[in-house]
Amino acid sequence: MQNKTQTKRSRRKEPFIQYGTTVYHIIEYLQLFIGTFIVAFSFNLLLNPNEIATGGVVGVSTILDSLFNWEPAITQWIINIPLFIAGVILVGKKFGVKTAIGSIITPLFILLTNDLTPPTNNLLLATIFGGVGLGLGLGIVFRGRGSTGGMDLAAQIIHKYTGLSLGLSLAVLDGLVILTAGIVISPENAMYALIGLFVTSKTINAVQIGLSYSKVAYIITNETEAVQEAIIQELDRGLTKLSGYGGYTEEEKLVFMVVVGQTEVTKLKTLVKTIDPNAFIILSDTNEVLGQGFKFTS
């Protein structure tokens, strides 16, 4: 029976590329180039034509394009390159080659795609779909452990010299960009920009951790051996034994921790309740699970 279980589990193994290999680095750089192209495409197709400044250096370039008709790509180079140099001098060389490349090729792709015809002039549609495109591109860049530079670098500098957290520093900078857009373009555009920023952040999260959710189950039962056997043999899942104590009885209890997919939740509950109707089960969502039977990453 043990060999059967091991065979079933081995079929679930997914190939993954080991960190540090040449192929892995090539994939990272491909993600950087693909992600920055999507960022540029979304910017020129939806956000910039509708003057939606969703924060960051791209938002600054949108404002200056609206005011002075400056080419956004040139504006972004003027901001990105000095910021990268300042970041290396003030914060250190941890930004790396990919940040330098991202700071250069994002404006380059924006320059190469600046003649796109926007499919809509509806501000809400442009905000939502532009935000999704921007988040998709940035999410792919981040998965490749890259960066597009810009306000991320400024936030790092502020964080080092003021003590503000990176998240707060970036939020302050994006907020200033959107506030400026509200003054020089229109308050309505600034409100749409806030929607776009929210959509972008949610899309980045979805790209980085995925849309699928697994469940973590904590099981307290008196039929520990039977439940353990059922989970391993019938559900084909591993489990972890945690040591717990009853708050009322002060008795030591085994607590099983099991991670299952969405489709396996009902089967798990049925198995446990069939064996022990009085079992206590706690279920909670988890966004990402790495390991055998789930997802392998470097």
Tab-separated table of C-alpha atoms in Angstrom, residues 72-206:
chain	number	residue	atom	x	y	z
A	72	PRO	CA	6.370	60.268	-22.043
A	73	ALA	CA	9.301	57.981	-22.867
A	74	ILE	CA	11.776	60.885	-22.734
A	75	THR	CA	10.315	62.063	-19.421
A	76	GLN	CA	10.651	58.578	-17.970
A	77	TRP	CA	14.275	58.268	-19.060
A	78	ILE	CA	15.036	61.688	-17.558
A	79	ILE	CA	13.582	60.509	-14.226
A	80	ASN	CA	14.576	56.818	-14.225
A	81	ILE	CA	18.255	57.058	-15.087
A	82	PRO	CA	19.210	59.667	-12.441
A	83	LEU	CA	17.080	57.814	-9.880
A	84	PHE	CA	18.926	54.581	-10.607
A	85	ILE	CA	22.310	56.278	-10.291
A	86	ALA	CA	21.235	57.991	-7.058
A	87	GLY	CA	19.910	54.689	-5.735
A	88	VAL	CA	23.203	52.913	-6.387
A	89	ILE	CA	25.156	55.740	-4.721
A	90	LEU	CA	22.872	56.266	-1.718
A	91	VAL	CA	21.432	52.821	-1.080
A	92	GLY	CA	23.971	50.454	-2.621
A	93	LYS	CA	24.354	48.134	-5.582
A	94	LYS	CA	21.505	45.825	-4.601
A	95	PHE	CA	19.263	47.083	-7.409
A	96	GLY	CA	21.172	44.966	-9.909
A	97	VAL	CA	21.308	44.663	-13.664
A	98	LYS	CA	17.600	43.894	-14.117
A	99	THR	CA	16.564	47.163	-12.493
A	100	ALA	CA	18.895	49.074	-14.806
A	101	ILE	CA	17.511	47.228	-17.836
A	102	GLY	CA	13.908	47.753	-16.691
A	103	SER	CA	14.530	51.480	-16.193
A	104	ILE	CA	15.727	51.752	-19.794
A	105	ILE	CA	13.566	49.354	-21.797
A	106	THR	CA	10.202	50.364	-20.290
A	107	PRO	CA	10.449	53.893	-21.790
A	108	LEU	CA	11.916	52.363	-24.957
A	109	PHE	CA	8.859	50.146	-25.444
A	110	ILE	CA	6.630	53.133	-24.647
A	111	LEU	CA	8.419	55.103	-27.361
A	112	LEU	CA	8.039	52.264	-29.871
A	113	THR	CA	4.300	51.850	-29.200
A	114	ASN	CA	3.306	55.521	-28.905
A	115	ASP	CA	1.242	55.511	-32.113
A	116	LEU	CA	-1.411	53.052	-30.882
A	117	THR	CA	-5.030	54.065	-31.389
A	118	PRO	CA	-7.007	53.865	-28.125
A	119	PRO	CA	-10.032	51.537	-28.416
A	120	THR	CA	-12.164	53.628	-26.050
A	121	ASN	CA	-12.526	57.119	-24.628
A	122	ASN	CA	-14.629	55.860	-21.731
A	123	LEU	CA	-12.608	56.750	-18.646
A	124	LEU	CA	-13.941	53.901	-16.524
A	125	LEU	CA	-13.205	51.234	-19.148
A	126	ALA	CA	-9.762	52.697	-19.838
A	127	THR	CA	-9.006	52.803	-16.105
A	128	ILE	CA	-10.064	49.232	-15.382
A	129	PHE	CA	-8.496	47.554	-18.406
A	130	GLY	CA	-5.444	49.800	-18.333
A	131	GLY	CA	-4.975	48.971	-14.653
A	132	VAL	CA	-5.296	45.248	-15.403
A	133	GLY	CA	-2.723	45.505	-18.209
A	134	LEU	CA	-0.337	47.515	-16.055
A	135	GLY	CA	-0.696	45.047	-13.175
A	136	LEU	CA	-0.244	42.069	-15.503
A	137	GLY	CA	2.967	43.508	-16.916
A	138	LEU	CA	4.393	44.506	-13.539
A	139	GLY	CA	3.419	41.153	-12.049
A	140	ILE	CA	5.338	39.325	-14.774
A	141	VAL	CA	8.343	41.602	-14.214
A	142	PHE	CA	8.242	40.927	-10.466
A	143	ARG	CA	7.961	37.160	-11.040
A	144	GLY	CA	11.200	37.450	-12.975
A	145	ARG	CA	12.706	39.241	-9.940
A	146	GLY	CA	13.009	42.420	-11.988
A	147	SER	CA	11.906	46.016	-11.615
A	148	THR	CA	10.925	48.886	-13.879
A	149	GLY	CA	12.788	51.317	-11.621
A	150	GLY	CA	11.147	54.687	-11.130
A	151	MET	CA	9.315	55.282	-7.873
A	152	ASP	CA	10.506	51.950	-6.452
A	153	LEU	CA	14.005	53.420	-6.382
A	154	ALA	CA	12.801	56.691	-4.865
A	155	ALA	CA	10.913	54.741	-2.199
A	156	GLN	CA	14.097	52.820	-1.331
A	157	ILE	CA	15.982	56.084	-0.855
A	158	ILE	CA	13.213	57.602	1.294
A	159	HIS	CA	13.036	54.406	3.335
A	160	LYS	CA	16.762	54.489	4.104
A	161	TYR	CA	16.983	58.141	5.090
A	162	THR	CA	13.618	58.732	6.793
A	163	GLY	CA	12.812	55.377	8.374
A	164	LEU	CA	9.407	55.195	6.645
A	165	SER	CA	8.442	51.701	5.501
A	166	LEU	CA	8.821	50.894	1.811
A	167	GLY	CA	5.071	50.438	1.408
A	168	LEU	CA	4.292	53.791	3.008
A	169	SER	CA	7.041	55.561	1.053
A	170	LEU	CA	5.680	54.220	-2.232
A	171	ALA	CA	2.103	55.067	-1.240
A	172	VAL	CA	3.115	58.657	-0.419
A	173	LEU	CA	4.871	59.071	-3.766
A	174	ASP	CA	1.959	57.589	-5.741
A	175	GLY	CA	-0.444	59.739	-3.730
A	176	LEU	CA	1.490	62.890	-4.606
A	177	VAL	CA	1.404	61.978	-8.302
A	178	ILE	CA	-2.348	61.376	-8.230
A	179	LEU	CA	-2.936	64.562	-6.207
A	180	THR	CA	-0.952	66.534	-8.778
A	181	ALA	CA	-2.989	64.941	-11.567
A	182	GLY	CA	-6.152	66.040	-9.759
A	183	ILE	CA	-4.892	69.636	-9.725
A	184	VAL	CA	-3.416	69.976	-13.214
A	185	ILE	CA	-5.686	67.620	-15.191
A	186	SER	CA	-8.967	67.238	-13.319
A	187	PRO	CA	-10.268	65.897	-9.995
A	188	GLU	CA	-12.307	63.336	-11.928
A	189	ASN	CA	-9.203	61.915	-13.591
A	190	ALA	CA	-7.500	61.688	-10.203
A	191	MET	CA	-10.405	59.652	-8.846
A	192	TYR	CA	-10.196	57.327	-11.843
A	193	ALA	CA	-6.442	57.071	-11.234
A	194	LEU	CA	-7.130	55.808	-7.694
A	195	ILE	CA	-9.365	53.100	-9.162
A	196	GLY	CA	-6.617	52.205	-11.631
A	197	LEU	CA	-4.027	52.002	-8.852
A	198	PHE	CA	-6.279	49.633	-6.896
A	199	VAL	CA	-6.914	47.430	-9.956
A	200	THR	CA	-3.189	47.361	-10.730
A	201	SER	CA	-2.234	46.268	-7.214
A	202	LYS	CA	-4.846	43.480	-7.203
A	203	THR	CA	-3.718	42.254	-10.615
A	204	ILE	CA	-0.069	42.194	-9.499
A	205	ASN	CA	-1.077	40.030	-6.533
A	206	ALA	CA	-3.055	37.694	-8.792
